[in-house]
Amino acid sequence: MTGRVVAVSNRVAIPREGQAPGGLAVGVLAALREYGGIWFGWNGSTTTGEPKDAELQQDGTITYATISLNQQEFDDYYNGFSNQSLWPLFHYMLGHLKYDRRKFQAYVRVNALFARKLLPLLQDDDVIWVHDYHLIPLAAELRRAGVTQPIGFFLHVPFPDYDVLRALPVHEYLLRSMCAYDVVGFHTLGDLSSFQQCLLRPEIGADLLPGGRISALGRRLVADVFPIGIDPAQCAELGAQHQSDRAVERLQTSLQQRSLIIGVDRLDYSKGLPERFHAYQRLLEHYPANRRNVVLLQIAPPTRSGVRTYAEIRAELEGIAGHINGRFAEVDWVPVRYLNRSYDRGMLMALYRYARVGLVTPVRDGMNLVAKEYVAAQDPEDPGMLVLSTLAGAARELREAVLVNPYDTDGVAEGIQTALEMSLDERRERHQAMLATLRQNDISRWRQRFVEALKASRDTH
Ligand code: ADQ
C-alpha cells in the first residue's frame, strides 16, 4: 500500500548543505524519501500575534511545513509544561518537577494550533507519525477535527511507572490522549510495560489483547517497543574520513599520547554530568597512575536556556570542572577539558574514534544515541571501550559495554579503569558483538517497523 508519511515533531530538521543529518532526522528523512511526505513542526521563530499558516518548502518528494509560535505561548508550552513538567516527570526526576495550570493550558492550545495548521495539508491515504512528549495531545486534537487516518506516536524519552506519573495533576489527561493514537511506540520493554500498567488502572480500564493490541476508551491501539538505532556505516565512515581534520590533529598533538576519555551530551541534568565529573575525580584519587596520563574531554552544548535549572547545572559543572583542574592540574597537564559547544557530525565521529573510552552515564535516558555512535565510530582493529549507564535505554542492547550505575561514584571510577586497562583482544571481541547488534537494529529498521505498524493499523480498522 502506498500513501504518504506525515511526520510531526516540535522542531523540523531541514538538512543543510554539506552536513550529515544525525539522530532521528536520519530515520524520519528516510521514511519521507521512501513514501514521499511532509515534515511538519515549529520553525524556531516566535511572533507576537497569531501564527500564520505553515510555510512550505519543497525538496524532491519531501515538503517541509513549518509554523512560528506566539512568544508567550511558546514559553509556556515548551519551556513550561514540556520541559519543566513532562521532561523531569518522564525521567523519574520529581525533584525538578514543576506544574502550573496556565502552562499546561498553553500546551493544549499549542497542540490544537498544530492540529489546525496541519489539517489542510493532509490527504486521505496519509499516515501521520507524531514525535515526542511535546505533542501527546495532537492525535486527540486531530480526531476532534475529523481526522480518521492512522496516527502513530513515538516517545523518545522514558515512560515512567504509574506511581511517578500520577505526581502530575493531569496524568489522566495524558493517558487518555495517548489512547487517541493507533500505534504508540517506546524505546524499551520497561517503558512499554509502564504504559500498559497505567492503562490498566481504573481511570482508563483498558484491556490488553494479544499481539500488543489494547482496547481502551472504545478504541483499539497497538503499543510496542521500537528501539531507535543509528546508521553504523555512516558513523564509521565519517569517523575515519575526519581523522585528519586540522582540529582533530591539533587535539592529538596536544594530548601527547595521553588516553582520551570523551563525553558528549546536551547540557541536561538527565545526562548525569556532575555525577560523571565526580566519578572522574574519584578515578584520579583511587588510581593515581592516571594522573598526567588521561584527559577527560566533555562536550556539552547548552540547551533550553529559557529554563532556569539548565543555567544552574551549567554553573554547577563549571564549578566542579574548575575544582578538579585546580586540584590536579600541572603546568603541562589539565585533567578536564570542558567545552560548551556543538560540533558537526564528522568531527564528532572522529573524536569518538580517537577516544580510548566513551563515557555515557545519564541518570536516566530513553535510549542515548551517543553510546551507539561511539561504538560504531571505533576502529575495529583497535577499538575504544564504552562505559555505559544501566539507566540508559541503550544498556538493554549494548550488553558488552562496561555497565555502571551513574550514582555509584566508586563504581563508575572502577568502570573507567576497567575500560582503560582492557586488553586489545577483549576490546575487539566486545566491539564486534556490539557492532553486530547495532547493524541488526539500525535506523532503517526502526523507521520501517514503525511505518509498517502504522500502515497495518489502517488495514485492521
Ligand atoms: P537526546 O537527549 O538529545 O535525545 P541522544 O540520544 O544522545 O540524546 O542524542 C543526541 C544527538 O545529538 C546525538 O546524535 C549526538 O551525536 C548529537 N550531539 C550531542 N552533542 C552534540 C554536540 N556537542 N555537537 C553535535 N552533536 C551533538 C532524545 C532522548 C534520547 C534518545 C533520542 C532519540 O533523550 O534518550 O536516544 O532522543 O530517540
XYZ file of C-alpha atoms and ligand atoms in Angstrom:
499
model
C 0.000 0.000 0.000
C 1.307 3.469 -0.842
C 0.338 6.685 0.914
C 2.485 9.483 2.219
C 4.096 9.689 5.640
C 3.421 12.913 7.531
C 5.948 13.360 10.326
C 5.238 15.870 13.071
C 7.739 16.995 15.694
C 8.303 20.108 17.760
C 11.237 21.154 15.548
C 11.838 20.255 11.918
C 15.404 19.306 10.970
C 15.764 20.685 7.445
C 19.039 19.208 6.120
C 21.777 21.739 5.442
C 24.157 21.541 2.511
C 27.334 19.581 3.318
C 26.140 18.461 6.764
C 25.305 14.866 7.618
C 21.960 14.667 9.414
C 22.010 12.888 12.763
C 19.788 11.200 15.289
C 16.146 10.810 14.476
C 16.418 13.079 11.403
C 18.117 10.207 9.525
C 15.168 7.885 10.170
C 12.416 10.400 9.519
C 14.013 11.704 6.320
C 14.488 8.159 5.001
C 10.806 7.362 5.640
C 9.737 10.588 3.935
C 12.005 9.904 0.963
C 10.669 6.381 0.532
C 6.981 7.195 0.692
C 7.010 10.921 -0.034
C 5.532 13.171 2.578
C 5.560 16.152 4.859
C 7.621 17.072 7.880
C 5.577 19.482 9.948
C 6.641 21.466 13.019
C 7.834 24.703 14.567
C 10.290 26.811 12.528
C 12.251 28.070 15.543
C 10.933 31.639 15.485
C 8.354 33.388 17.649
C 5.872 36.168 16.887
C 3.757 38.471 18.999
C 0.405 37.825 17.309
C -1.452 34.790 15.954
C 0.882 32.483 13.955
C 0.370 32.312 10.188
C -0.337 29.189 8.133
C 2.511 26.759 7.510
C 5.266 27.858 5.163
C 6.070 25.147 2.667
C 9.487 24.267 1.319
C 9.773 21.511 -1.283
C 12.774 19.210 -1.637
C 12.103 16.352 -4.069
C 9.313 14.241 -2.625
C 9.589 15.892 0.811
C 7.689 19.004 1.872
C 8.914 20.835 4.952
C 5.954 22.635 6.501
C 6.798 24.956 9.373
C 4.985 27.463 11.538
C 6.093 30.080 14.020
C 4.618 30.285 17.524
C 3.451 33.156 19.676
C 6.264 34.065 22.112
C 4.233 33.740 25.327
C 2.535 30.541 24.155
C 5.903 29.073 23.198
C 7.364 29.901 26.610
C 4.509 28.206 28.438
C 4.181 25.225 26.092
C 7.873 24.490 25.522
C 9.918 25.867 28.428
C 6.946 25.490 30.750
C 4.843 22.358 30.553
C 7.020 20.323 28.145
C 10.352 20.921 29.788
C 9.522 21.769 33.405
C 6.734 19.226 33.873
C 6.938 16.393 31.342
C 10.709 16.151 30.879
C 11.567 15.731 34.599
C 8.491 13.578 35.240
C 9.274 11.179 32.394
C 12.895 10.983 33.575
C 11.779 9.993 37.090
C 13.231 13.239 38.478
C 10.422 14.536 40.652
C 12.802 16.924 42.412
C 12.801 19.011 39.210
C 9.052 18.716 38.545
C 7.057 21.952 38.360
C 3.424 22.308 37.440
C 1.447 25.392 36.512
C -2.092 25.030 35.207
C -1.705 28.056 32.929
C 1.322 26.459 31.233
C -0.497 23.176 30.804
C -3.374 25.031 29.121
C -0.895 26.662 26.724
C 0.470 23.180 25.943
C -3.010 22.022 24.970
C -3.605 25.195 22.912
C -0.329 24.823 21.000
C -1.227 21.212 20.217
C -4.621 22.399 18.962
C -2.819 25.003 16.832
C -0.531 22.306 15.374
C -3.662 20.300 14.501
C -5.389 23.309 12.840
C -2.342 24.215 10.759
C -1.661 20.614 9.748
C -5.243 19.774 8.809
C -5.363 21.495 5.378
C -2.157 19.707 4.328
C -3.460 16.170 4.914
C -4.577 13.693 2.239
C -6.896 10.699 2.680
C -4.268 7.980 2.357
C -1.629 9.628 4.577
C -0.309 8.070 7.757
C 0.729 10.514 10.477
C 3.759 9.923 12.679
C 3.968 12.187 15.743
C 7.192 12.521 17.735
C 7.768 13.011 21.410
C 6.353 14.391 24.609
C 5.691 17.914 23.315
C 2.846 16.618 21.169
C 0.990 13.989 23.213
C -2.484 15.591 22.705
C -2.050 16.047 18.942
C -3.938 12.916 17.867
C -6.916 13.772 20.082
C -6.968 17.292 18.592
C -6.798 15.900 15.046
C -9.529 13.358 15.781
C -11.729 16.168 17.105
C -11.279 17.866 13.735
C -12.458 14.696 11.956
C -9.118 13.102 11.010
C -9.528 9.328 10.581
C -6.145 8.474 9.060
C -3.783 6.277 11.135
C -1.842 8.320 13.670
C 1.206 6.962 15.472
C 3.154 8.352 18.406
C 6.772 7.631 19.233
C 8.082 8.636 22.655
C 11.816 9.421 22.568
C 12.125 9.656 26.354
C 11.321 7.058 29.038
C 7.748 6.413 30.135
C 7.523 6.326 33.946
C 5.715 3.953 36.260
C 2.226 4.912 37.393
C 3.382 5.907 40.866
C 5.701 8.506 39.323
C 3.294 9.581 36.563
C 0.490 10.286 39.000
C 2.541 13.067 40.611
C 1.397 15.161 37.639
C -2.100 16.547 38.247
C -3.085 15.999 34.603
C -1.702 12.463 34.208
C -5.104 11.045 33.343
C -5.471 13.571 30.534
C -2.115 12.404 29.131
C -3.117 8.738 29.252
C -6.456 9.435 27.582
C -4.689 11.489 24.907
C -2.303 8.627 24.170
C -5.280 6.333 23.557
C -6.314 8.514 20.583
C -3.339 7.107 18.627
C -3.356 3.897 16.584
C 0.245 2.960 17.330
C 2.247 4.024 20.388
C 5.972 3.232 20.394
C 8.623 3.190 23.109
C 12.367 2.530 23.247
C 12.304 -0.281 25.807
C 10.164 -3.033 27.229
C 10.258 -1.281 30.603
C 8.645 1.856 29.115
C 6.030 -0.222 27.317
C 5.095 -2.144 30.411
C 4.808 1.082 32.479
C 2.386 2.399 29.846
C 0.354 -0.811 29.841
C 0.152 -0.801 33.634
C -1.090 2.802 33.580
C -3.826 1.906 31.093
C -4.980 -0.991 33.264
C -5.791 1.443 36.091
C -9.487 2.058 36.745
C -9.223 5.626 35.323
C -8.733 4.108 31.855
C -9.764 0.476 32.418
C -8.126 -0.850 29.257
C -7.960 -4.493 28.165
C -4.649 -5.877 26.974
C -5.208 -8.115 23.931
C -2.775 -10.492 22.198
C -0.141 -9.049 19.833
C 0.437 -5.794 21.714
C -3.104 -4.631 20.964
C -5.016 -2.662 23.532
C -8.686 -1.904 23.797
C -9.188 1.382 25.622
C -11.860 4.077 25.766
C -13.795 2.486 22.898
C -10.787 2.350 20.552
C -8.131 -0.190 19.532
C -4.458 0.701 19.523
C -1.147 -1.114 19.309
C 1.660 -0.394 21.774
C 5.090 -1.832 21.081
C 8.844 -1.455 21.510
C 10.781 0.212 18.663
C 14.332 0.846 19.965
C 15.833 3.619 17.834
C 19.078 2.752 16.056
C 21.751 4.628 14.124
C 23.438 4.292 10.737
C 26.611 2.444 11.850
C 28.261 2.606 8.413
C 27.803 6.397 8.249
C 29.354 6.816 11.721
C 32.349 4.613 10.817
C 32.919 6.389 7.505
C 32.670 9.872 8.973
C 34.962 8.889 11.846
C 37.644 7.570 9.505
C 37.285 10.430 6.979
C 37.591 13.223 9.520
C 40.528 11.686 11.384
C 42.918 14.071 9.665
C 40.855 17.242 10.142
C 43.085 20.001 11.493
C 41.166 20.301 14.745
C 41.417 16.545 15.394
C 45.141 16.583 14.641
C 45.612 19.555 16.971
C 43.854 17.604 19.705
C 46.074 14.566 19.113
C 49.218 16.662 19.249
C 48.110 18.394 22.422
C 47.351 15.072 24.150
C 50.929 13.791 23.704
C 49.945 10.082 23.818
C 47.656 10.518 26.818
C 44.471 8.443 26.787
C 41.373 10.412 25.861
C 38.100 9.835 27.703
C 35.203 11.505 25.896
C 31.719 12.596 26.982
C 29.268 14.203 24.522
C 25.860 15.277 25.790
C 23.388 18.091 25.626
C 23.858 20.084 28.829
C 20.947 18.493 30.691
C 20.516 17.274 34.258
C 19.293 13.878 32.991
C 22.732 13.228 31.469
C 24.393 12.823 34.879
C 27.214 15.269 34.229
C 28.006 16.357 37.825
C 27.960 12.678 38.853
C 30.315 11.915 35.943
C 32.782 14.656 36.904
C 32.794 13.403 40.489
C 33.497 9.868 39.257
C 36.384 11.142 37.145
C 37.784 12.886 40.188
C 37.469 9.589 42.091
C 39.400 7.867 39.274
C 42.259 10.301 39.743
C 42.145 9.771 43.520
C 41.877 5.970 43.564
C 44.037 5.184 40.552
C 46.785 7.845 40.757
C 48.730 6.304 37.858
C 46.148 8.036 35.645
C 47.295 11.478 36.738
C 49.099 13.130 33.796
C 48.098 10.129 31.642
C 44.399 10.661 30.916
C 42.302 13.618 29.790
C 38.534 13.948 30.016
C 37.074 15.872 27.075
C 33.496 16.780 27.911
C 31.497 18.396 25.117
C 28.182 19.770 26.348
C 26.373 22.434 24.310
C 23.785 24.340 26.369
C 20.112 23.673 25.584
C 16.778 25.021 26.823
C 18.331 28.259 28.004
C 14.826 29.512 28.871
C 14.606 27.042 31.783
C 16.371 28.086 34.993
C 17.554 24.628 36.097
C 19.602 24.457 32.897
C 21.515 27.614 33.854
C 22.024 26.167 37.326
C 23.517 22.919 36.092
C 25.823 24.870 33.823
C 27.164 26.862 36.762
C 27.479 23.699 38.870
C 29.542 21.936 36.198
C 31.856 24.883 35.727
C 32.444 24.769 39.468
C 33.280 21.050 39.564
C 35.489 21.166 36.446
C 37.331 24.163 37.910
C 37.748 22.337 41.193
C 39.195 19.188 39.568
C 41.553 21.204 37.397
C 42.575 23.404 40.320
C 43.339 20.377 42.465
C 45.078 18.073 39.971
C 46.396 20.137 37.022
C 50.104 20.563 36.450
C 51.902 23.062 34.266
C 51.716 20.728 31.263
C 48.508 18.758 32.033
C 44.891 19.809 32.500
C 42.684 16.833 33.526
C 39.309 18.167 32.286
C 38.650 19.969 29.022
C 35.103 21.199 29.196
C 33.557 22.703 26.051
C 30.077 24.239 25.798
C 29.599 23.982 22.066
C 28.313 21.864 19.183
C 30.427 20.146 16.560
C 29.479 18.861 13.138
C 28.916 15.133 12.963
C 32.101 14.370 11.036
C 34.282 15.992 13.675
C 32.297 14.348 16.465
C 32.722 10.864 14.945
C 36.479 11.469 14.538
C 36.712 12.489 18.195
C 34.788 9.372 19.241
C 37.136 7.233 17.157
C 40.186 8.751 18.726
C 38.951 8.356 22.318
C 40.054 5.301 24.345
C 36.939 5.495 26.492
C 33.421 6.739 25.691
C 31.748 7.838 28.903
C 27.942 7.782 28.676
C 26.479 7.951 32.168
C 22.994 9.521 32.160
C 20.961 9.181 35.347
C 18.040 8.382 33.035
C 17.795 8.305 29.235
C 15.220 7.000 26.757
C 17.891 5.443 24.549
C 21.061 7.571 24.162
C 22.390 7.715 20.636
C 25.843 8.938 21.632
C 26.530 5.483 23.147
C 25.645 3.815 19.857
C 27.532 6.353 17.714
C 30.642 5.982 19.876
C 30.735 2.210 19.306
C 30.046 2.499 15.571
C 32.768 5.111 15.035
C 35.572 2.938 16.502
C 38.423 1.447 14.516
C 37.563 -2.303 14.648
C 41.281 -3.173 14.789
C 41.861 -1.100 17.929
C 38.513 -0.068 19.358
C 37.954 2.139 22.379
C 35.591 0.933 25.108
C 32.175 2.257 26.071
C 31.356 2.846 29.744
C 27.567 2.958 29.830
C 24.929 3.719 32.446
C 22.480 0.932 33.192
C 19.814 3.664 33.347
C 20.068 4.465 29.621
C 17.780 2.558 27.235
C 20.892 1.712 25.180
C 22.122 -0.549 28.016
C 19.390 -3.056 27.098
C 21.102 -3.616 23.753
C 24.783 -2.844 24.371
C 25.296 -5.577 26.964
C 29.025 -5.864 26.189
C 29.811 -2.307 27.270
C 31.265 -1.750 30.735
C 27.969 -1.178 32.527
C 27.872 1.144 35.543
C 25.343 2.761 37.844
C 25.862 6.542 37.451
C 25.028 7.207 41.121
C 27.840 4.889 42.273
C 30.852 7.207 42.128
C 33.335 4.464 43.056
C 31.682 2.052 40.615
C 31.941 4.488 37.695
C 35.598 5.232 38.543
C 36.212 1.458 38.607
C 34.377 1.072 35.273
C 36.573 3.712 33.617
C 39.656 1.985 34.982
C 38.431 -1.386 33.650
C 37.904 0.192 30.213
C 41.337 1.840 30.257
C 43.072 -1.436 31.185
C 41.077 -3.760 28.909
C 43.202 -5.946 26.628
C 43.042 -5.489 22.865
C 41.511 -8.963 22.397
C 38.710 -8.277 24.823
C 38.027 -4.842 23.358
C 37.805 -6.319 19.878
C 35.520 -9.093 20.986
C 33.147 -6.763 22.823
C 33.210 -4.231 19.999
C 32.316 -6.870 17.400
C 29.372 -8.072 19.465
C 28.053 -4.518 19.968
C 28.550 -3.618 16.303
C 26.570 -6.693 15.255
C 23.695 -5.519 17.477
C 23.857 -2.003 16.024
C 23.823 -3.324 12.459
C 20.930 -5.632 13.123
C 18.726 -2.961 14.675
C 19.777 0.107 12.696
C 17.891 3.313 11.984
C 16.282 1.894 8.817
C 14.796 -0.970 10.735
C 13.401 1.453 13.321
C 11.522 3.591 10.847
C 10.480 0.624 8.684
C 8.972 -1.206 11.629
C 7.140 1.875 12.855
C 5.742 2.913 9.474
C 4.701 -0.675 8.756
C 2.882 -0.904 12.092
C 1.147 2.361 11.284
C 0.107 1.269 7.805
C -1.035 -2.105 9.168
C -3.257 -0.314 11.687
C -5.242 1.142 8.775
C -5.850 -2.351 7.386
C -7.234 -3.578 10.690
C -9.640 -0.654 11.168
P 18.877 13.463 23.351
O 18.534 13.643 24.793
O 19.226 14.688 22.622
O 17.742 12.677 22.556
P 20.895 11.441 22.390
O 20.131 10.215 22.097
O 22.234 11.154 22.951
O 20.160 12.434 23.394
O 21.033 12.230 21.029
C 21.850 13.340 20.916
C 22.271 13.540 19.450
O 22.844 14.830 19.354
C 23.305 12.517 19.020
O 23.077 12.144 17.689
C 24.629 13.313 19.168
O 25.625 12.937 18.244
C 24.199 14.737 18.933
N 25.027 15.637 19.759
C 25.134 15.635 21.087
N 26.027 16.584 21.485
C 26.481 17.172 20.378
C 27.428 18.213 20.106
N 28.104 18.834 21.063
N 27.643 18.560 18.837
C 26.963 17.947 17.852
N 26.076 16.961 18.033
C 25.833 16.581 19.274
C 16.425 12.184 22.865
C 16.329 11.242 24.075
C 17.299 10.087 23.919
C 17.026 9.342 22.594
C 16.947 10.330 21.427
C 16.457 9.642 20.145
O 16.595 11.958 25.283
O 17.203 9.175 25.006
O 18.070 8.434 22.340
O 16.043 11.403 21.711
O 15.266 8.969 20.353
